[in-house]
Amino acid sequence: MKKRAWIVFFDESGVSLLPEVRRTYAPRGRTPILRHRLNRKRAGMAAALGYHASDPHRGPRLCFHLKPGSYDTTSLIGVLEQIKTFYAGEAVVLVWDGLSAHWSRGMRAWVAEQDWLTLERLPAYAPELNPVELLWSAIKGRELANFAGDHLADVADAAERGIHRICSDQHLPWSFLTHTTLTIHPQTPQN
């Protein structure tokens, strides 16, 4: 691991015009009806949530990307270029899952040319170790819950409102990181 690096967790998710159906309250005898267009248009969301390995006082940093459709190797490389700019060229250890686009030949060739980036893979079937999964849950459980937008842009706006809500709360990103039960703060050496 590179010295004084940012540890950054990365994940993708998707949203569509089909609403995230959640429980809600209603007056007795009046079952809520959720009306929406039966349309399967989708947008992809990617987020990187990181903390500085040797200086946790710098606070967590959240980077978010949204695009129509889903992510492939080329679009993920574009997101990683934005992450490089976001972290101002500092060393980054990126932790992500085993999605085929993450480990494709094109991705590995691109990463080999990057001196600022080191990749680590999460264990298979362990989403509880990725704090970005909690970010998706927070957005889909609040801003996108029972939201029936007419256009994909409406759903994207709601997702961005969720990102802004989370970024404006200084404790919420830390809670996502600590909920994984991974050691976030470096241990102080014992004398």
PDB file of C-alpha atoms in Angstrom:
ATOM      1  CA  MET A   1       0.000   0.000   0.000  1.00  0.00           C
ATOM      2  CA  LYS A   2       1.280   3.448  -0.838  1.00  0.00           C
ATOM      3  CA  LYS A   3       2.157   5.730   2.063  1.00  0.00           C
ATOM      4  CA  ARG A   4      -0.372   8.414   3.036  1.00  0.00           C
ATOM      5  CA  ALA A   5      -3.043   7.106   0.692  1.00  0.00           C
ATOM      6  CA  TRP A   6      -6.772   7.644   0.534  1.00  0.00           C
ATOM      7  CA  ILE A   7      -8.753   4.435   1.036  1.00  0.00           C
ATOM      8  CA  VAL A   8     -11.694   4.741  -1.356  1.00  0.00           C
ATOM      9  CA  PHE A   9     -14.636   2.349  -1.601  1.00  0.00           C
ATOM     10  CA  PHE A  10     -16.396   2.294  -4.969  1.00  0.00           C
ATOM     11  CA  ASP A  11     -19.682   0.857  -6.170  1.00  0.00           C
ATOM     12  CA  GLU A  12     -22.299   1.263  -8.878  1.00  0.00           C
ATOM     13  CA  SER A  13     -26.055   1.062  -8.701  1.00  0.00           C
ATOM     14  CA  GLY A  14     -28.969   1.921 -10.922  1.00  0.00           C
ATOM     15  CA  VAL A  15     -32.225   3.805 -10.846  1.00  0.00           C
ATOM     16  CA  SER A  16     -35.176   3.602 -13.176  1.00  0.00           C
ATOM     17  CA  LEU A  17     -38.644   4.970 -13.719  1.00  0.00           C
ATOM     18  CA  LEU A  18     -40.012   1.969 -11.829  1.00  0.00           C
ATOM     19  CA  PRO A  19     -40.346   3.250  -8.250  1.00  0.00           C
ATOM     20  CA  GLU A  20     -38.618   1.786  -5.208  1.00  0.00           C
ATOM     21  CA  VAL A  21     -41.732   0.540  -3.397  1.00  0.00           C
ATOM     22  CA  ARG A  22     -41.500   0.971   0.374  1.00  0.00           C
ATOM     23  CA  ARG A  23     -43.917   0.733   3.270  1.00  0.00           C
ATOM     24  CA  THR A  24     -45.753   3.888   4.142  1.00  0.00           C
ATOM     25  CA  TYR A  25     -48.527   5.158   6.385  1.00  0.00           C
ATOM     26  CA  ALA A  26     -52.067   5.866   5.250  1.00  0.00           C
ATOM     27  CA  PRO A  27     -55.422   6.370   6.899  1.00  0.00           C
ATOM     28  CA  ARG A  28     -57.129   3.130   7.846  1.00  0.00           C
ATOM     29  CA  GLY A  29     -59.050   1.678   4.928  1.00  0.00           C
ATOM     30  CA  ARG A  30     -57.226   3.794   2.301  1.00  0.00           C
ATOM     31  CA  THR A  31     -54.504   1.739   0.720  1.00  0.00           C
ATOM     32  CA  PRO A  32     -52.011   4.032  -0.997  1.00  0.00           C
ATOM     33  CA  ILE A  33     -51.850   3.645  -4.761  1.00  0.00           C
ATOM     34  CA  LEU A  34     -48.572   4.280  -6.523  1.00  0.00           C
ATOM     35  CA  ARG A  35     -49.149   5.328 -10.131  1.00  0.00           C
ATOM     36  CA  HIS A  36     -46.226   5.241 -12.520  1.00  0.00           C
ATOM     37  CA  ARG A  37     -45.358   4.748 -16.136  1.00  0.00           C
ATOM     38  CA  LEU A  38     -44.370   1.216 -16.993  1.00  0.00           C
ATOM     39  CA  ASN A  39     -41.037   2.228 -18.446  1.00  0.00           C
ATOM     40  CA  ARG A  40     -37.720   0.515 -17.895  1.00  0.00           C
ATOM     41  CA  LYS A  41     -35.393   3.410 -18.750  1.00  0.00           C
ATOM     42  CA  ARG A  42     -32.388   3.246 -16.437  1.00  0.00           C
ATOM     43  CA  ALA A  43     -29.583   5.464 -15.248  1.00  0.00           C
ATOM     44  CA  GLY A  44     -26.364   4.273 -13.690  1.00  0.00           C
ATOM     45  CA  MET A  45     -24.958   5.782 -10.510  1.00  0.00           C
ATOM     46  CA  ALA A  46     -21.408   5.388  -9.269  1.00  0.00           C
ATOM     47  CA  ALA A  47     -20.034   6.615  -5.968  1.00  0.00           C
ATOM     48  CA  ALA A  48     -16.637   6.639  -4.295  1.00  0.00           C
ATOM     49  CA  LEU A  49     -16.501   7.134  -0.531  1.00  0.00           C
ATOM     50  CA  GLY A  50     -13.028   7.579   0.887  1.00  0.00           C
ATOM     51  CA  TYR A  51     -11.065   8.493   3.957  1.00  0.00           C
ATOM     52  CA  HIS A  52      -7.403   9.348   4.422  1.00  0.00           C
ATOM     53  CA  ALA A  53      -5.540   6.382   5.872  1.00  0.00           C
ATOM     54  CA  SER A  54      -3.076   8.322   8.028  1.00  0.00           C
ATOM     55  CA  ASP A  55      -5.100  11.474   8.751  1.00  0.00           C
ATOM     56  CA  PRO A  56      -8.771  10.713   9.555  1.00  0.00           C
ATOM     57  CA  HIS A  57      -9.238  14.356  10.602  1.00  0.00           C
ATOM     58  CA  ARG A  58      -9.340  15.262   6.912  1.00  0.00           C
ATOM     59  CA  GLY A  59     -12.828  13.755   6.911  1.00  0.00           C
ATOM     60  CA  PRO A  60     -14.553  11.429   4.481  1.00  0.00           C
ATOM     61  CA  ARG A  61     -14.923  12.477   0.857  1.00  0.00           C
ATOM     62  CA  LEU A  62     -17.761  11.435  -1.413  1.00  0.00           C
ATOM     63  CA  CYS A  63     -17.583  11.516  -5.208  1.00  0.00           C
ATOM     64  CA  PHE A  64     -20.751  10.783  -7.228  1.00  0.00           C
ATOM     65  CA  HIS A  65     -21.359  10.151 -10.937  1.00  0.00           C
ATOM     66  CA  LEU A  66     -24.634   9.655 -12.807  1.00  0.00           C
ATOM     67  CA  LYS A  67     -25.157   8.627 -16.438  1.00  0.00           C
ATOM     68  CA  PRO A  68     -27.902   7.232 -18.676  1.00  0.00           C
ATOM     69  CA  GLY A  69     -27.654   3.483 -19.131  1.00  0.00           C
ATOM     70  CA  SER A  70     -25.177   1.281 -17.318  1.00  0.00           C
ATOM     71  CA  TYR A  71     -21.418   1.318 -16.798  1.00  0.00           C
ATOM     72  CA  ASP A  72     -18.874  -0.522 -18.891  1.00  0.00           C
ATOM     73  CA  THR A  73     -15.078  -0.463 -18.860  1.00  0.00           C
ATOM     74  CA  THR A  74     -14.812   2.722 -20.930  1.00  0.00           C
ATOM     75  CA  SER A  75     -17.285   4.698 -18.830  1.00  0.00           C
ATOM     76  CA  LEU A  76     -15.689   3.437 -15.602  1.00  0.00           C
ATOM     77  CA  ILE A  77     -12.285   4.649 -16.795  1.00  0.00           C
ATOM     78  CA  GLY A  78     -13.890   8.053 -17.318  1.00  0.00           C
ATOM     79  CA  VAL A  79     -15.201   7.981 -13.740  1.00  0.00           C
ATOM     80  CA  LEU A  80     -11.761   7.007 -12.443  1.00  0.00           C
ATOM     81  CA  GLU A  81     -10.267   9.977 -14.314  1.00  0.00           C
ATOM     82  CA  GLN A  82     -12.725  12.203 -12.434  1.00  0.00           C
ATOM     83  CA  ILE A  83     -11.732  10.538  -9.154  1.00  0.00           C
ATOM     84  CA  LYS A  84      -8.080  11.293  -9.952  1.00  0.00           C
ATOM     85  CA  THR A  85      -8.992  14.968 -10.319  1.00  0.00           C
ATOM     86  CA  PHE A  86     -11.214  14.847  -7.219  1.00  0.00           C
ATOM     87  CA  TYR A  87      -8.338  13.538  -5.085  1.00  0.00           C
ATOM     88  CA  ALA A  88      -5.889  15.973  -6.726  1.00  0.00           C
ATOM     89  CA  GLY A  89      -3.465  13.278  -7.799  1.00  0.00           C
ATOM     90  CA  GLU A  90      -2.918  11.938  -4.260  1.00  0.00           C
ATOM     91  CA  ALA A  91      -2.354   8.202  -3.851  1.00  0.00           C
ATOM     92  CA  VAL A  92      -5.622   6.240  -3.842  1.00  0.00           C
ATOM     93  CA  VAL A  93      -6.267   2.634  -2.881  1.00  0.00           C
ATOM     94  CA  LEU A  94      -9.576   1.834  -4.579  1.00  0.00           C
ATOM     95  CA  VAL A  95     -11.601  -1.010  -3.076  1.00  0.00           C
ATOM     96  CA  TRP A  96     -14.360  -2.421  -5.261  1.00  0.00           C
ATOM     97  CA  ASP A  97     -16.203  -5.631  -6.056  1.00  0.00           C
ATOM     98  CA  GLY A  98     -15.686  -8.259  -8.725  1.00  0.00           C
ATOM     99  CA  LEU A  99     -17.789  -6.710 -11.504  1.00  0.00           C
ATOM    100  CA  SER A 100     -16.387  -7.908 -14.835  1.00  0.00           C
ATOM    101  CA  ALA A 101     -15.776  -4.326 -16.027  1.00  0.00           C
ATOM    102  CA  HIS A 102     -13.609  -3.732 -12.941  1.00  0.00           C
ATOM    103  CA  TRP A 103     -11.197  -6.494 -13.878  1.00  0.00           C
ATOM    104  CA  SER A 104     -11.412  -6.489 -17.673  1.00  0.00           C
ATOM    105  CA  ARG A 105      -8.314  -6.514 -19.848  1.00  0.00           C
ATOM    106  CA  GLY A 106      -8.878  -2.864 -20.826  1.00  0.00           C
ATOM    107  CA  MET A 107      -9.248  -1.790 -17.187  1.00  0.00           C
ATOM    108  CA  ARG A 108      -6.126  -3.660 -16.084  1.00  0.00           C
ATOM    109  CA  ALA A 109      -4.127  -2.092 -18.938  1.00  0.00           C
ATOM    110  CA  TRP A 110      -5.331   1.401 -18.010  1.00  0.00           C
ATOM    111  CA  VAL A 111      -4.621   0.887 -14.283  1.00  0.00           C
ATOM    112  CA  ALA A 112      -1.089  -0.362 -15.056  1.00  0.00           C
ATOM    113  CA  GLU A 113      -0.314   3.118 -16.458  1.00  0.00           C
ATOM    114  CA  GLN A 114      -1.584   4.929 -13.346  1.00  0.00           C
ATOM    115  CA  ASP A 115       0.973   5.630 -10.600  1.00  0.00           C
ATOM    116  CA  TRP A 116      -1.610   7.180  -8.258  1.00  0.00           C
ATOM    117  CA  LEU A 117      -3.987   4.190  -8.160  1.00  0.00           C
ATOM    118  CA  THR A 118      -3.875   0.787  -6.490  1.00  0.00           C
ATOM    119  CA  LEU A 119      -6.828  -1.603  -6.811  1.00  0.00           C
ATOM    120  CA  GLU A 120      -8.074  -4.001  -4.149  1.00  0.00           C
ATOM    121  CA  ARG A 121     -10.941  -6.422  -4.542  1.00  0.00           C
ATOM    122  CA  LEU A 122     -13.672  -7.017  -1.987  1.00  0.00           C
ATOM    123  CA  PRO A 123     -14.431 -10.647  -1.184  1.00  0.00           C
ATOM    124  CA  ALA A 124     -17.212 -12.207  -3.234  1.00  0.00           C
ATOM    125  CA  TYR A 125     -20.716 -11.951  -1.771  1.00  0.00           C
ATOM    126  CA  ALA A 126     -19.686  -9.425   0.891  1.00  0.00           C
ATOM    127  CA  PRO A 127     -21.653  -6.225   0.191  1.00  0.00           C
ATOM    128  CA  GLU A 128     -21.692  -5.519   3.939  1.00  0.00           C
ATOM    129  CA  LEU A 129     -17.996  -4.597   3.659  1.00  0.00           C
ATOM    130  CA  ASN A 130     -18.668  -1.820   1.139  1.00  0.00           C
ATOM    131  CA  PRO A 131     -19.949   1.392   2.780  1.00  0.00           C
ATOM    132  CA  VAL A 132     -21.252   2.656  -0.575  1.00  0.00           C
ATOM    133  CA  GLU A 133     -23.968  -0.011  -0.346  1.00  0.00           C
ATOM    134  CA  LEU A 134     -25.258   1.860   2.714  1.00  0.00           C
ATOM    135  CA  LEU A 135     -25.217   5.073   0.695  1.00  0.00           C
ATOM    136  CA  TRP A 136     -27.446   3.465  -1.957  1.00  0.00           C
ATOM    137  CA  SER A 137     -29.757   2.146   0.755  1.00  0.00           C
ATOM    138  CA  ALA A 138     -30.048   5.611   2.331  1.00  0.00           C
ATOM    139  CA  ILE A 139     -30.948   7.248  -0.981  1.00  0.00           C
ATOM    140  CA  LYS A 140     -33.315   4.530  -2.157  1.00  0.00           C
ATOM    141  CA  GLY A 141     -34.986   4.384   1.246  1.00  0.00           C
ATOM    142  CA  ARG A 142     -35.654   8.117   1.443  1.00  0.00           C
ATOM    143  CA  GLU A 143     -35.414  10.245  -1.726  1.00  0.00           C
ATOM    144  CA  LEU A 144     -36.353   7.441  -4.124  1.00  0.00           C
ATOM    145  CA  ALA A 145     -38.822   5.611  -1.877  1.00  0.00           C
ATOM    146  CA  ASN A 146     -42.240   5.487  -3.613  1.00  0.00           C
ATOM    147  CA  PHE A 147     -41.051   8.164  -6.029  1.00  0.00           C
ATOM    148  CA  ALA A 148     -42.765   7.842  -9.406  1.00  0.00           C
ATOM    149  CA  GLY A 149     -41.086  10.315 -11.731  1.00  0.00           C
ATOM    150  CA  ASP A 150     -42.403  11.057 -15.191  1.00  0.00           C
ATOM    151  CA  HIS A 151     -38.934  11.304 -16.710  1.00  0.00           C
ATOM    152  CA  LEU A 152     -35.572   9.756 -15.929  1.00  0.00           C
ATOM    153  CA  ALA A 153     -34.270  13.260 -15.174  1.00  0.00           C
ATOM    154  CA  ASP A 154     -36.775  13.509 -12.283  1.00  0.00           C
ATOM    155  CA  VAL A 155     -35.397  10.324 -10.749  1.00  0.00           C
ATOM    156  CA  ALA A 156     -31.814  11.499 -11.315  1.00  0.00           C
ATOM    157  CA  ASP A 157     -32.606  14.807  -9.590  1.00  0.00           C
ATOM    158  CA  ALA A 158     -34.034  12.940  -6.606  1.00  0.00           C
ATOM    159  CA  ALA A 159     -30.873  10.806  -6.384  1.00  0.00           C
ATOM    160  CA  GLU A 160     -28.699  13.928  -6.511  1.00  0.00           C
ATOM    161  CA  ARG A 161     -30.774  15.494  -3.723  1.00  0.00           C
ATOM    162  CA  GLY A 162     -29.995  12.410  -1.659  1.00  0.00           C
ATOM    163  CA  ILE A 163     -26.281  12.784  -2.340  1.00  0.00           C
ATOM    164  CA  HIS A 164     -26.419  16.448  -1.294  1.00  0.00           C
ATOM    165  CA  ARG A 165     -28.294  15.504   1.891  1.00  0.00           C
ATOM    166  CA  ILE A 166     -25.649  12.946   2.793  1.00  0.00           C
ATOM    167  CA  CYS A 167     -22.748  15.268   1.957  1.00  0.00           C
ATOM    168  CA  SER A 168     -24.210  18.071   4.082  1.00  0.00           C
ATOM    169  CA  ASP A 169     -24.306  15.805   7.150  1.00  0.00           C
ATOM    170  CA  GLN A 170     -20.770  15.471   8.501  1.00  0.00           C
ATOM    171  CA  HIS A 171     -21.608  12.324  10.512  1.00  0.00           C
ATOM    172  CA  LEU A 172     -23.493  10.257   7.923  1.00  0.00           C
ATOM    173  CA  PRO A 173     -20.539   9.366   5.633  1.00  0.00           C
ATOM    174  CA  TRP A 174     -18.493   8.357   8.699  1.00  0.00           C
ATOM    175  CA  SER A 175     -21.367   6.185   9.873  1.00  0.00           C
ATOM    176  CA  PHE A 176     -21.362   4.366   6.525  1.00  0.00           C
ATOM    177  CA  LEU A 177     -17.621   3.746   6.867  1.00  0.00           C
ATOM    178  CA  THR A 178     -17.742   2.573  10.480  1.00  0.00           C
ATOM    179  CA  HIS A 179     -20.819   0.379   9.936  1.00  0.00           C
ATOM    180  CA  THR A 180     -18.689  -1.979   7.844  1.00  0.00           C
ATOM    181  CA  THR A 181     -16.775  -2.874  11.065  1.00  0.00           C
ATOM    182  CA  LEU A 182     -13.501  -2.412   9.203  1.00  0.00           C
ATOM    183  CA  THR A 183     -10.729  -0.635  11.092  1.00  0.00           C
ATOM    184  CA  ILE A 184     -11.009   2.939   9.865  1.00  0.00           C
ATOM    185  CA  HIS A 185      -8.727   4.866  12.194  1.00  0.00           C
ATOM    186  CA  PRO A 186      -5.098   3.762  12.440  1.00  0.00           C
ATOM    187  CA  GLN A 187      -4.091   2.264  15.744  1.00  0.00           C
ATOM    188  CA  THR A 188      -1.821   4.430  17.890  1.00  0.00           C
ATOM    189  CA  PRO A 189       1.382   2.550  18.727  1.00  0.00           C
ATOM    190  CA  GLN A 190       1.710   1.411  22.319  1.00  0.00           C
ATOM    191  CA  ASN A 191       4.863   2.425  24.213  1.00  0.00           C
TER     192      ASN A 191
END
